[in-house]
Coordinates of C-alpha atoms (C1' of nucleotides) in Angstrom, one line a residue:
Chain A
M1 CA -34.0 -18.0 -30.9
T2 CA -34.2 -15.5 -28.2
D3 CA -32.9 -17.8 -25.6
D4 CA -30.1 -18.8 -27.9
S5 CA -29.0 -15.3 -28.4
E6 CA -29.2 -14.7 -24.7
T7 CA -26.9 -17.6 -24.1
L8 CA -24.5 -16.7 -26.8
Q9 CA -24.5 -13.0 -25.9
T10 CA -21.3 -11.4 -25.0
P11 CA -20.4 -12.7 -21.5
P12 CA -20.1 -9.8 -19.1
I13 CA -16.5 -10.6 -18.3
A14 CA -14.8 -7.3 -18.3
P15 CA -11.0 -7.3 -19.1
A16 CA -9.0 -7.0 -15.9
T17 CA -5.8 -5.8 -17.4
V18 CA -4.7 -3.6 -20.3
E19 CA -3.4 -6.7 -22.0
E20 CA -6.8 -8.5 -21.8
F21 CA -8.4 -5.4 -23.0
R22 CA -6.4 -5.3 -26.2
D23 CA -7.0 -9.0 -26.8
R24 CA -10.7 -8.6 -26.4
L25 CA -10.7 -5.5 -28.6
A26 CA -8.9 -7.3 -31.4
S27 CA -11.1 -10.3 -31.2
I28 CA -14.4 -8.5 -31.6
T29 CA -13.5 -5.6 -33.8
E30 CA -14.2 -7.2 -37.2
D31 CA -17.8 -8.2 -36.8
L32 CA -19.1 -5.0 -35.4
P33 CA -21.6 -2.7 -37.1
K34 CA -20.3 0.6 -38.6
R35 CA -20.5 3.0 -35.6
L36 CA -19.3 0.5 -33.1
R37 CA -16.4 -0.3 -35.4
Q38 CA -15.5 3.4 -35.5
C39 CA -15.4 3.3 -31.8
A40 CA -13.2 0.2 -31.7
D41 CA -10.8 1.7 -34.2
H42 CA -10.5 5.0 -32.5
I43 CA -10.1 3.4 -29.1
A44 CA -7.4 1.1 -30.4
A45 CA -5.5 4.0 -31.8
N46 CA -5.9 6.1 -28.7
T47 CA -5.9 3.7 -25.9
D48 CA -3.7 5.9 -23.9
R49 CA -6.1 8.8 -23.8
I50 CA -8.9 6.8 -22.3
A51 CA -7.7 7.6 -18.8
V52 CA -7.9 11.3 -19.3
S53 CA -10.9 11.8 -21.6
T54 CA -14.6 12.1 -21.2
V55 CA -17.2 10.1 -23.1
A56 CA -18.0 13.1 -25.1
E57 CA -14.4 13.8 -26.1
L58 CA -13.7 10.2 -27.1
A59 CA -17.0 10.0 -29.0
A60 CA -16.2 13.2 -30.9
G61 CA -12.8 11.7 -31.8
A62 CA -14.4 8.6 -33.2
D63 CA -17.1 10.7 -34.8
V64 CA -20.0 8.9 -33.2
P65 CA -22.6 10.1 -30.7
P66 CA -21.8 9.4 -27.0
S67 CA -24.5 6.8 -26.8
A68 CA -22.6 4.7 -29.4
L69 CA -19.5 4.8 -27.3
M70 CA -21.5 3.7 -24.3
R71 CA -22.8 0.7 -26.2
F72 CA -19.3 -0.1 -27.2
C73 CA -18.1 -0.1 -23.6
Q74 CA -20.9 -2.5 -22.6
I75 CA -20.2 -4.8 -25.5
I76 CA -16.6 -5.2 -24.4
G77 CA -17.9 -6.3 -21.0
F78 CA -17.8 -3.2 -18.8
S79 CA -20.9 -1.9 -17.1
G80 CA -20.2 1.5 -18.7
F81 CA -17.6 4.0 -19.6
S82 CA -16.6 4.8 -16.0
E83 CA -15.7 1.2 -15.3
M84 CA -13.6 1.0 -18.4
Q85 CA -11.8 4.2 -17.5
K86 CA -11.1 3.0 -14.1
L87 CA -9.0 0.2 -15.5
F88 CA -6.8 2.6 -17.3
R89 CA -6.6 5.1 -14.5
E90 CA -5.4 2.4 -12.2
A91 CA -3.0 0.8 -14.7
Y92 CA -1.3 4.2 -14.8
A93 CA -0.4 4.3 -11.2
P94 CA -0.4 0.7 -10.1
G95 CA -0.5 -0.3 -6.4
W96 CA -0.2 3.2 -5.1
P97 CA -3.8 4.1 -4.1
D98 CA -4.3 2.1 -1.0
Y99 CA -0.7 1.6 0.0
S100 CA -0.4 4.4 2.5
T101 CA -3.7 3.2 4.0
R102 CA -2.2 -0.2 4.5
L103 CA 0.7 1.3 6.3
K104 CA -1.6 3.3 8.6
N105 CA -3.4 0.1 9.5
L106 CA -0.2 -1.6 10.3
K107 CA 0.9 1.2 12.4
A108 CA -2.4 1.1 14.2
N109 CA -2.1 -2.5 15.4
R110 CA 1.4 -2.6 16.5
A111 CA 1.1 -6.3 17.2
G112 CA 3.2 -6.7 14.0
S113 CA 5.7 -9.5 14.3
P114 CA 9.2 -8.8 13.2
A115 CA 8.6 -10.9 10.1
A116 CA 5.5 -9.0 9.2
L117 CA 7.3 -5.7 9.7
L118 CA 10.1 -7.0 7.4
A119 CA 7.6 -7.9 4.8
E120 CA 6.3 -4.3 4.9
F121 CA 9.6 -2.8 4.6
V122 CA 10.7 -5.1 1.8
E123 CA 7.5 -4.2 -0.1
A124 CA 8.0 -0.5 0.5
G125 CA 11.6 -0.8 -0.7
R126 CA 10.5 -2.5 -3.8
L127 CA 7.9 0.0 -4.6
S128 CA 10.2 2.8 -4.0
L129 CA 12.8 1.4 -6.3
E130 CA 10.2 0.8 -9.0
S131 CA 8.9 4.3 -8.9
L132 CA 12.4 5.7 -8.8
A133 CA 13.2 3.9 -12.1
K134 CA 10.0 5.2 -13.6
S135 CA 10.4 8.8 -12.5
V136 CA 14.0 9.6 -12.6
D137 CA 15.0 12.5 -14.8
E138 CA 18.0 11.5 -16.9
Q139 CA 18.9 15.0 -17.8
V140 CA 19.1 16.2 -14.2
L141 CA 21.1 13.1 -13.4
D142 CA 23.6 13.8 -16.2
R143 CA 23.9 17.3 -15.1
A144 CA 24.6 16.4 -11.6
V145 CA 27.3 13.9 -12.6
A146 CA 28.9 16.4 -14.9
T147 CA 29.0 19.0 -12.2
L148 CA 30.4 16.7 -9.5
S149 CA 33.0 15.3 -11.9
R150 CA 34.5 18.7 -12.5
A151 CA 34.7 19.6 -8.8
D152 CA 38.0 19.5 -7.0
T153 CA 36.6 18.2 -3.7
I154 CA 33.1 17.0 -3.2
H155 CA 31.5 18.0 0.1
V156 CA 28.9 15.5 1.2
V157 CA 26.4 16.7 3.7
G158 CA 23.4 14.9 5.1
L159 CA 22.2 14.6 8.7
R160 CA 19.8 12.6 10.8
R161 CA 17.7 10.5 8.4
A162 CA 20.0 11.4 5.5
F163 CA 23.2 10.6 7.3
P164 CA 23.4 6.9 6.3
V165 CA 23.2 8.0 2.7
A166 CA 25.8 10.7 3.1
S167 CA 28.2 8.3 4.9
Y168 CA 27.7 5.6 2.2
L169 CA 28.5 8.2 -0.5
A170 CA 31.6 9.1 1.4
Y171 CA 32.6 5.5 1.5
V172 CA 32.1 4.9 -2.2
F173 CA 33.9 8.1 -3.1
E174 CA 36.8 7.0 -0.9
K175 CA 36.9 3.6 -2.6
M176 CA 37.0 5.3 -6.0
A177 CA 39.7 7.7 -5.0
V178 CA 37.4 10.7 -5.5
P179 CA 38.4 13.6 -3.2
A180 CA 35.4 14.0 -0.9
M181 CA 34.7 15.3 2.5
L182 CA 31.9 14.1 4.8
H183 CA 30.3 16.9 6.9
D184 CA 29.1 14.9 9.8
G185 CA 28.6 17.5 12.4
V186 CA 30.8 15.7 14.9
G187 CA 31.7 17.9 17.8
K188 CA 29.4 20.6 16.3
L189 CA 32.4 21.8 14.4
D190 CA 31.6 24.0 11.6
H191 CA 33.5 23.0 8.5
R192 CA 32.1 25.5 6.2
F193 CA 35.5 27.1 5.6
A194 CA 36.7 23.9 4.1
L195 CA 34.7 24.9 1.0
R196 CA 37.2 26.2 -1.6
P197 CA 36.6 27.7 -5.0
G198 CA 36.4 24.8 -7.4
D199 CA 34.6 22.5 -4.9
A200 CA 31.0 21.3 -5.1
V201 CA 28.4 20.4 -2.5
L202 CA 26.3 17.3 -2.6
A203 CA 23.5 17.9 -0.1
I204 CA 20.9 15.3 1.0
T205 CA 17.9 16.2 3.1
F206 CA 14.3 15.1 3.5
A207 CA 11.3 16.7 5.3
P208 CA 11.6 17.9 8.0
Y209 CA 14.7 19.4 6.4
S210 CA 17.7 19.6 8.6
E211 CA 18.8 23.2 9.4
E212 CA 22.5 22.5 9.2
T213 CA 22.3 20.9 5.8
L214 CA 20.4 23.8 4.4
T215 CA 22.8 26.3 5.9
L216 CA 25.8 24.6 4.3
A217 CA 24.1 24.5 0.9
A218 CA 23.0 28.1 1.2
D219 CA 26.5 29.1 2.1
A220 CA 28.0 27.3 -0.8
H221 CA 25.4 28.7 -3.1
A222 CA 26.0 32.2 -2.0
R223 CA 29.7 31.8 -2.7
G224 CA 29.0 30.6 -6.2
L225 CA 29.9 27.0 -5.7
P226 CA 27.7 24.4 -7.5
V227 CA 25.2 22.6 -5.2
I228 CA 23.6 19.3 -6.1
G229 CA 20.6 18.4 -4.1
L230 CA 19.2 15.0 -3.3
T231 CA 15.7 15.4 -1.7
D232 CA 12.2 14.3 -1.6
T233 CA 10.2 16.8 -3.6
L234 CA 10.8 19.8 -5.8
T235 CA 9.2 22.0 -3.2
S236 CA 12.0 21.2 -0.8
P237 CA 13.9 24.3 0.4
L238 CA 16.9 22.7 -1.2
A239 CA 15.4 23.3 -4.6
R240 CA 16.0 27.0 -4.5
L241 CA 19.7 26.6 -3.5
A242 CA 20.7 23.9 -5.8
D243 CA 22.0 23.8 -9.4
A244 CA 20.5 20.4 -9.9
V245 CA 18.0 18.7 -7.8
V246 CA 17.4 15.0 -8.0
T247 CA 14.2 13.8 -6.3
V248 CA 13.6 10.4 -4.9
P249 CA 10.2 9.0 -4.3
E250 CA 10.3 7.1 -1.0
V251 CA 7.4 5.9 1.1
D252 CA 7.6 6.7 4.8
F253 CA 6.6 4.4 7.5
G254 CA 5.9 6.8 10.3
A255 CA 9.2 8.6 10.6
F256 CA 11.2 5.9 8.9
R257 CA 12.0 5.5 5.3
S258 CA 13.3 2.4 3.7
L259 CA 16.0 4.4 2.0
S260 CA 16.3 1.7 -0.7
A261 CA 15.7 4.1 -3.5
T262 CA 17.8 6.9 -2.1
I263 CA 20.8 4.6 -1.6
A264 CA 20.4 3.2 -5.1
L265 CA 20.4 6.7 -6.5
A266 CA 23.3 7.8 -4.4
I267 CA 25.5 5.0 -5.3
S268 CA 24.7 5.3 -9.0
L269 CA 25.7 9.0 -8.7
A270 CA 28.9 8.2 -6.9
V271 CA 30.0 5.4 -9.3
A272 CA 29.1 7.6 -12.3
V273 CA 31.2 10.4 -10.9
G274 CA 34.0 8.1 -10.1
S275 CA 34.1 6.7 -13.6
A276 CA 33.8 10.1 -15.2
R277 CA 36.9 11.4 -13.4
E278 CA 39.2 8.7 -14.5
Chain B
M1 CA -6.6 48.2 2.8
T2 CA -8.8 46.3 0.6
D3 CA -7.4 47.8 -2.6
D4 CA -3.8 47.2 -1.3
S5 CA -4.5 43.6 -0.7
E6 CA -6.1 43.3 -4.1
T7 CA -3.0 44.7 -5.7
L8 CA -0.7 42.6 -3.7
Q9 CA -2.8 39.5 -4.0
T10 CA -1.4 36.5 -5.9
P11 CA -1.6 37.4 -9.5
P12 CA -4.0 35.1 -11.3
I13 CA -1.4 34.0 -13.8
A14 CA -1.9 30.3 -14.2
P15 CA 1.1 28.2 -15.1
A16 CA 0.9 27.3 -18.8
T17 CA 3.3 24.4 -18.7
V18 CA 4.2 21.7 -16.2
E19 CA 7.6 23.3 -15.8
E20 CA 6.0 26.6 -14.8
F21 CA 3.7 24.8 -12.5
R22 CA 6.6 23.2 -10.6
D23 CA 8.4 26.5 -10.3
R24 CA 5.3 28.2 -9.0
L25 CA 4.7 25.4 -6.6
A26 CA 8.2 25.6 -5.3
S27 CA 8.1 29.3 -4.9
I28 CA 4.9 29.5 -2.8
T29 CA 5.1 26.3 -0.8
E30 CA 7.0 27.5 2.2
D31 CA 4.8 30.3 3.3
L32 CA 1.5 28.5 3.1
P33 CA -0.7 27.6 6.0
K34 CA -0.8 24.0 7.2
R35 CA -3.6 22.5 5.1
L36 CA -2.6 24.3 2.0
R37 CA 0.9 23.1 2.6
Q38 CA -0.3 19.5 2.8
C39 CA -1.9 20.0 -0.5
A40 CA 1.3 21.4 -2.0
D41 CA 3.4 18.5 -0.7
H42 CA 1.0 15.9 -1.8
I43 CA 0.7 17.4 -5.2
A44 CA 4.4 17.7 -5.6
A45 CA 4.9 14.1 -4.7
N46 CA 2.0 12.9 -7.0
T47 CA 2.1 15.4 -9.8
D48 CA 1.6 12.6 -12.3
R49 CA -1.7 11.5 -10.8
I50 CA -3.4 14.9 -11.1
A51 CA -4.5 14.0 -14.7
V52 CA -6.3 10.9 -13.6
S53 CA -7.7 11.8 -10.2
T54 CA -10.7 13.6 -8.9
V55 CA -10.6 16.4 -6.4
A56 CA -11.9 14.1 -3.8
E57 CA -9.2 11.5 -4.4
L58 CA -6.4 13.9 -4.3
A59 CA -7.8 15.6 -1.2
A60 CA -8.1 12.3 0.6
G61 CA -4.5 11.6 -0.4
A62 CA -3.3 14.9 1.0
D63 CA -5.6 14.3 4.1
V64 CA -7.5 17.6 3.6
P65 CA -11.1 18.4 2.8
P66 CA -11.9 18.9 -0.9
S67 CA -12.4 22.6 -0.3
A68 CA -8.9 23.1 0.8
L69 CA -7.6 21.6 -2.4
M70 CA -9.9 23.9 -4.4
R71 CA -8.4 26.9 -2.5
F72 CA -5.0 25.6 -3.3
C73 CA -5.7 25.4 -7.0
Q74 CA -6.9 29.0 -7.0
I75 CA -3.8 30.2 -5.1
I76 CA -1.6 28.7 -7.7
G77 CA -3.5 30.8 -10.3
F78 CA -6.0 28.5 -11.8
S79 CA -9.7 29.2 -11.7
G80 CA -10.3 25.9 -10.1
F81 CA -9.3 22.2 -10.1
S82 CA -10.7 21.5 -13.6
E83 CA -8.4 24.1 -15.2
M84 CA -5.4 22.7 -13.4
Q85 CA -6.3 19.2 -14.4
K86 CA -6.7 20.3 -18.0
L87 CA -3.0 21.3 -18.1
F88 CA -2.0 17.8 -16.9
R89 CA -4.4 16.0 -19.1
E90 CA -3.0 17.6 -22.2
A91 CA 0.6 16.9 -21.2
Y92 CA -0.3 13.4 -20.2
A93 CA 1.8 10.6 -21.5
P94 CA 1.1 7.3 -19.9
G95 CA 3.8 5.7 -17.8
W96 CA 3.3 2.3 -19.3
P97 CA 4.8 0.3 -20.9
D98 CA 5.9 0.3 -17.3
Y99 CA 8.7 -0.6 -15.0
S100 CA 10.5 -3.4 -16.9
T101 CA 10.4 -1.5 -20.2
R102 CA 11.6 1.6 -18.6
L103 CA 14.5 -0.3 -17.0
K104 CA 15.4 -1.6 -20.4
N105 CA 15.4 1.8 -21.8
L106 CA 17.6 3.1 -19.1
K107 CA 20.0 0.3 -19.5
A108 CA 20.0 0.7 -23.3
N109 CA 21.6 4.1 -22.9
R110 CA 25.3 4.2 -23.5
A111 CA 26.8 1.8 -21.0
G112 CA 28.2 3.6 -18.0
S113 CA 25.8 6.5 -18.2
P114 CA 24.3 7.5 -14.8
A115 CA 20.9 6.3 -15.9
A116 CA 22.2 2.9 -17.0
L117 CA 24.1 2.5 -13.7
L118 CA 21.0 3.5 -11.8
A119 CA 19.0 0.8 -13.6
E120 CA 21.6 -1.8 -12.6
F121 CA 21.5 -0.7 -8.9
V122 CA 17.7 -0.6 -8.9
E123 CA 17.7 -4.1 -10.3
A124 CA 20.2 -5.4 -7.8
G125 CA 18.3 -3.8 -5.0
R126 CA 15.1 -5.4 -6.0
L127 CA 16.7 -8.8 -6.3
S128 CA 18.2 -8.5 -2.9
L129 CA 14.9 -7.5 -1.3
E130 CA 13.2 -10.4 -3.0
S131 CA 15.6 -13.0 -1.9
L132 CA 15.7 -11.5 1.6
A133 CA 11.9 -12.0 1.9
K134 CA 12.3 -15.5 0.7
S135 CA 15.2 -16.5 2.8
V136 CA 14.8 -14.8 6.1
D137 CA 14.6 -17.1 9.1
E138 CA 11.7 -16.0 11.3
Q139 CA 12.9 -17.8 14.4
V140 CA 16.2 -16.2 14.3
L141 CA 14.6 -12.8 13.8
D142 CA 12.3 -13.3 16.7
R143 CA 15.1 -14.4 18.9
A144 CA 17.1 -11.3 18.0
V145 CA 14.2 -9.0 18.7
A146 CA 13.6 -10.7 22.0
T147 CA 17.2 -10.4 23.1
L148 CA 17.5 -6.8 22.1
S149 CA 14.3 -5.9 23.7
R150 CA 15.6 -7.1 27.1
A151 CA 18.8 -5.2 26.8
D152 CA 19.4 -2.1 28.9
T153 CA 21.4 -0.3 26.3
I154 CA 22.0 -1.6 22.7
H155 CA 25.5 -1.0 21.4
V156 CA 25.4 -0.7 17.6
V157 CA 28.6 -1.3 15.8
G158 CA 29.3 -1.4 12.1
L159 CA 32.1 0.3 10.1
R160 CA 33.1 1.1 6.6
R161 CA 30.5 -0.5 4.3
A162 CA 28.3 -1.3 7.2
F163 CA 28.5 2.1 8.8
P164 CA 25.5 3.5 7.0
V165 CA 23.4 0.7 8.3
A166 CA 24.7 1.1 11.8
S167 CA 24.0 4.9 11.8
Y168 CA 20.5 4.3 10.5
L169 CA 19.9 1.9 13.3
A170 CA 21.1 4.4 15.8
Y171 CA 18.8 7.0 14.2
V172 CA 15.7 4.8 14.4
F173 CA 16.5 3.7 18.0
E174 CA 16.8 7.3 19.0
K175 CA 13.5 8.1 17.4
M176 CA 11.8 5.3 19.3
A177 CA 13.4 6.2 22.5
V178 CA 15.4 3.0 22.8
P179 CA 18.7 3.5 24.7
A180 CA 21.3 2.9 22.1
M181 CA 24.9 3.8 21.5
L182 CA 26.6 4.0 18.1
H183 CA 30.2 2.9 18.1
D184 CA 31.6 4.9 15.3
G185 CA 35.3 4.8 15.8
V186 CA 35.5 8.6 15.8
G187 CA 38.9 9.7 17.1
K188 CA 39.9 6.0 17.3
L189 CA 38.5 6.1 20.8
D190 CA 37.8 2.7 22.2
H191 CA 34.4 2.7 23.8
R192 CA 34.5 -1.0 24.9
F193 CA 34.2 -0.1 28.5
A194 CA 30.8 1.4 27.8
L195 CA 29.5 -2.1 27.7
R196 CA 27.8 -2.9 31.0
P197 CA 26.1 -6.0 32.3
G198 CA 22.6 -6.1 31.0
D199 CA 23.6 -4.5 27.7
A200 CA 23.6 -6.1 24.3
V201 CA 25.6 -5.7 21.1
L202 CA 24.3 -5.5 17.6
A203 CA 27.1 -6.0 15.2
I204 CA 27.0 -5.5 11.5
T205 CA 29.8 -6.6 9.2
F206 CA 30.3 -8.0 5.7
A207 CA 33.3 -9.5 4.0
P208 CA 36.0 -8.3 4.3
Y209 CA 35.1 -8.2 7.9
S210 CA 36.1 -5.2 9.8
E211 CA 38.6 -5.9 12.6
E212 CA 37.2 -3.4 15.1
T213 CA 33.7 -4.7 14.8
L214 CA 34.8 -8.3 15.4
T215 CA 36.9 -7.2 18.3
L216 CA 34.0 -5.4 20.0
A217 CA 31.7 -8.4 19.4
A218 CA 34.3 -10.8 20.8
D219 CA 34.8 -8.7 23.8
A220 CA 31.2 -8.6 24.6
H221 CA 30.9 -12.3 24.0
A222 CA 33.7 -13.0 26.4
R223 CA 32.0 -11.0 29.0
G224 CA 28.8 -12.9 28.6
L225 CA 26.8 -10.2 27.0
P226 CA 24.4 -11.2 24.2
V227 CA 25.6 -10.4 20.7
I228 CA 23.3 -10.2 17.7
G229 CA 25.0 -10.4 14.3
L230 CA 23.9 -9.0 11.0
T231 CA 26.2 -10.4 8.3
D232 CA 26.4 -11.9 4.9
T233 CA 26.9 -15.6 5.4
L234 CA 26.7 -18.1 8.2
T235 CA 30.4 -18.7 7.7
S236 CA 31.2 -15.2 8.7
P237 CA 33.6 -14.8 11.7
L238 CA 30.7 -13.2 13.5
A239 CA 28.8 -16.4 13.5
R240 CA 31.0 -17.9 16.2
L241 CA 30.6 -14.9 18.5
A242 CA 27.0 -14.2 18.2
D243 CA 23.9 -15.6 20.0
A244 CA 21.8 -14.9 16.9
V245 CA 23.0 -14.3 13.4
V246 CA 20.7 -12.9 10.8
T247 CA 22.1 -13.2 7.3
V248 CA 21.3 -10.9 4.4
P249 CA 21.7 -12.0 0.9
E250 CA 22.8 -8.9 -1.0
V251 CA 23.2 -8.8 -4.7
D252 CA 26.3 -6.9 -5.6
F253 CA 26.7 -4.8 -8.7
G254 CA 30.4 -4.1 -9.4
A255 CA 32.2 -3.7 -6.2
F256 CA 29.3 -2.1 -4.3
R257 CA 26.3 -3.4 -2.6
S258 CA 23.0 -1.8 -2.9
L259 CA 22.4 -2.2 0.9
S260 CA 18.6 -2.2 0.2
A261 CA 18.0 -5.6 1.8
T262 CA 20.3 -4.8 4.7
I263 CA 18.6 -1.6 5.5
A264 CA 15.2 -3.1 5.2
L265 CA 16.2 -5.8 7.6
A266 CA 17.8 -3.4 10.0
I267 CA 14.9 -1.1 10.2
S268 CA 12.5 -3.9 10.7
L269 CA 14.6 -5.1 13.6
A270 CA 14.7 -1.7 15.1
V271 CA 11.1 -1.0 14.8
A272 CA 10.2 -4.4 16.2
V273 CA 12.5 -3.8 19.2
G274 CA 11.1 -0.4 19.7
S275 CA 7.5 -1.7 19.8
A276 CA 8.4 -4.6 22.0
R277 CA 9.9 -2.3 24.6
E278 CA 6.8 -0.2 25.1
Chain C
dT1 C1' -42.7 -3.2 -51.9
dG2 C1' -43.8 -4.2 -47.3
dC3 C1' -42.2 -6.6 -43.1
dC4 C1' -39.0 -7.3 -39.3
dG5 C1' -34.9 -7.0 -36.7
dT6 C1' -30.9 -4.5 -35.9
dA7 C1' -28.5 -0.1 -35.5
dT8 C1' -28.6 4.8 -34.6
dG9 C1' -29.0 9.6 -32.7
dG10 C1' -30.4 12.5 -29.5
dA11 C1' -33.3 14.1 -25.9
dA12 C1' -34.2 13.1 -20.9
dT13 C1' -32.5 11.5 -16.6
dA14 C1' -29.4 10.1 -13.1
dA15 C1' -25.0 10.3 -11.0
dA16 C1' -20.9 12.3 -9.9
dA17 C1' -17.9 15.8 -9.7
dA18 C1' -16.5 20.6 -9.0
dT19 C1' -17.2 24.8 -6.9
dT20 C1' -19.0 28.2 -3.7
dC21 C1' -20.2 29.9 0.6
dC22 C1' -20.5 30.6 5.4
dA23 C1' -20.2 29.6 10.2
dA24 C1' -17.0 28.2 13.4
dA25 C1' -12.2 27.5 14.9
dA26 C1' -7.6 28.9 15.3
dG27 C1' -4.3 32.3 15.6
dT28 C1' -2.6 37.3 16.0
dT29 C1' -2.2 41.8 17.6
dG30 C1' -2.8 45.7 20.4
Chain D
dC1 C1' -8.3 39.2 27.0
dA2 C1' -11.0 41.3 23.6
dA3 C1' -11.1 42.6 18.7
dC4 C1' -9.8 41.2 14.6
dT5 C1' -7.8 38.4 10.7
dT6 C1' -6.8 34.2 8.8
dT7 C1' -7.7 29.5 8.1
dT8 C1' -10.7 25.6 8.1
dG9 C1' -14.4 22.0 7.3
dG10 C1' -18.4 20.8 5.5
dA11 C1' -23.0 21.4 3.7
dA12 C1' -25.5 23.4 -0.3
dT13 C1' -25.4 24.4 -5.0
dT14 C1' -24.1 24.4 -9.7
dT15 C1' -22.0 22.3 -13.4
dT16 C1' -20.4 18.7 -15.9
dT17 C1' -20.5 14.0 -17.2
dA18 C1' -22.3 9.5 -17.7
dT19 C1' -26.1 6.7 -18.7
dT20 C1' -30.6 5.2 -20.2
dC21 C1' -34.4 5.1 -23.3
dC22 C1' -37.1 5.5 -27.2
dA23 C1' -38.6 7.1 -31.7
dT24 C1' -36.7 6.7 -36.1
dA25 C1' -33.7 5.1 -39.9
dC26 C1' -31.7 1.5 -42.3
dG27 C1' -30.9 -3.0 -44.5
dG28 C1' -31.9 -7.6 -45.8
dC29 C1' -35.5 -10.7 -47.1
dA30 C1' -39.9 -12.6 -48.9

DNA sequence: TGCCGTATGGAATAAAAATTCCAAAAGTTG
DNA sequence: CAACTTTTGGAATTTTTATTCCATACGGCA
């Protein structure tokens, strides 16, 4: 008998995804002794808290001693609670952990062929877009669009790294017949006096933040004009000057960003403003 | 002195909500010493992972020793990391069901809302990147890099829709110390005589092809200078003038292209050329 | 009712994580 | 350039958390 039970025993195949976890849970729940069943039920109802709880907390929730919960983890196929928790912690932020490490490696051996480089940038772009979709704050976006739609003229400013974005915004605004002015710093001319009451500023800057962009934003802010910021983090100096700050998560490759997410955001903003004004 | 500093010292008022946390973060970030600033930046960019990470993990991400991160938590007003983490664990709502579900939600919003538009552009960008990765011709890419690496000066030209790409290329070349000149059409000045023997032209244009770009490419071609084209199809008028044509499949949404794939390709090209020249 | 196998709770232990502390480095100021 | 302050890294310590183990309770069966 003993050998039989050994053979039939729960195979130590731990679920590799949240999906698999749920399947396994459903398949074993019914023929489980009382306490383990309590575990299963509580876990099923609170799957999302696994990532942020301790054994003791979860056990208390299921009204069982910690050791029961440990047994439960092992029955599912994990070596213990920590391994199970790992699954949920990683599922929460997929891909991210070793990504920047990979970039560093690639940077180290600069033997990268053009095609290999391209693959990296494509991947970076895809990830950026994904995390943009996940993280964007709809309220802020709505507010930004509303503000810009009311403006007489939109002053777009973004230099260096942000200049491609600024120039694309200017292009789209032009196509949609939205009065806009691109502050491009050509000839080091200072166009700040072009700002009139009723106008709004759309400023784009990423670390290291460009002095001129911040100056223009500060100037507009001081004069009571609405400022919309497009930047990398909420700690950016733009945050203090702007009425609405939209942040874009973008992965750097050395000094270079893929800009995919930023451009996608910019163009959405521009098209939304264009439509709203009609 | 000691009493003064005690009085002036950061009040130990810990943020009680994630909102307050962000405010506090933004307000202190700028006058923070180097390491603590790294903490602030990394935390700002990865706020959502605080709940599921350990001190060691976050510290590694910020590239600082764990003790620096502890100090950071205390400066913000918490007694330590655990207290800070508690805030985020309580506010925790998992990001899954992830990306694709989130996209659907965004799109489900009233059509034409900024968020819905963003979802469309994100989708278009991703598709473009995917098909770029699948369709890119490595041989052509290698040839383009080789040609540009040999050039004395690289003349970058791209107008209207392609201008953001051209300007980004110019930026990257500058950062990598590659001699490059951006033909931007400012003041309608014609810089064609800047083309010298030994130079190369990198021309970017999409339908409807910009006259000025084609003219410059044709001119260079006539004078025997190598021309590299970045365009949408092999039937583009650039194809006849160029020594190597790299095509980018870009998925349009409405009248506007996301540019994601084009920028990814451009930056790969630039970085490859920059590396090759060293 | 007495036997046996499984299930259970909690105390003991091991592992991992957070936190403190201090000596050394870096930076400032007179 | 010396005295002093601030910042830093890492080793030592403490606290928390996970995990194991075993004596006991329970339930079915003869």
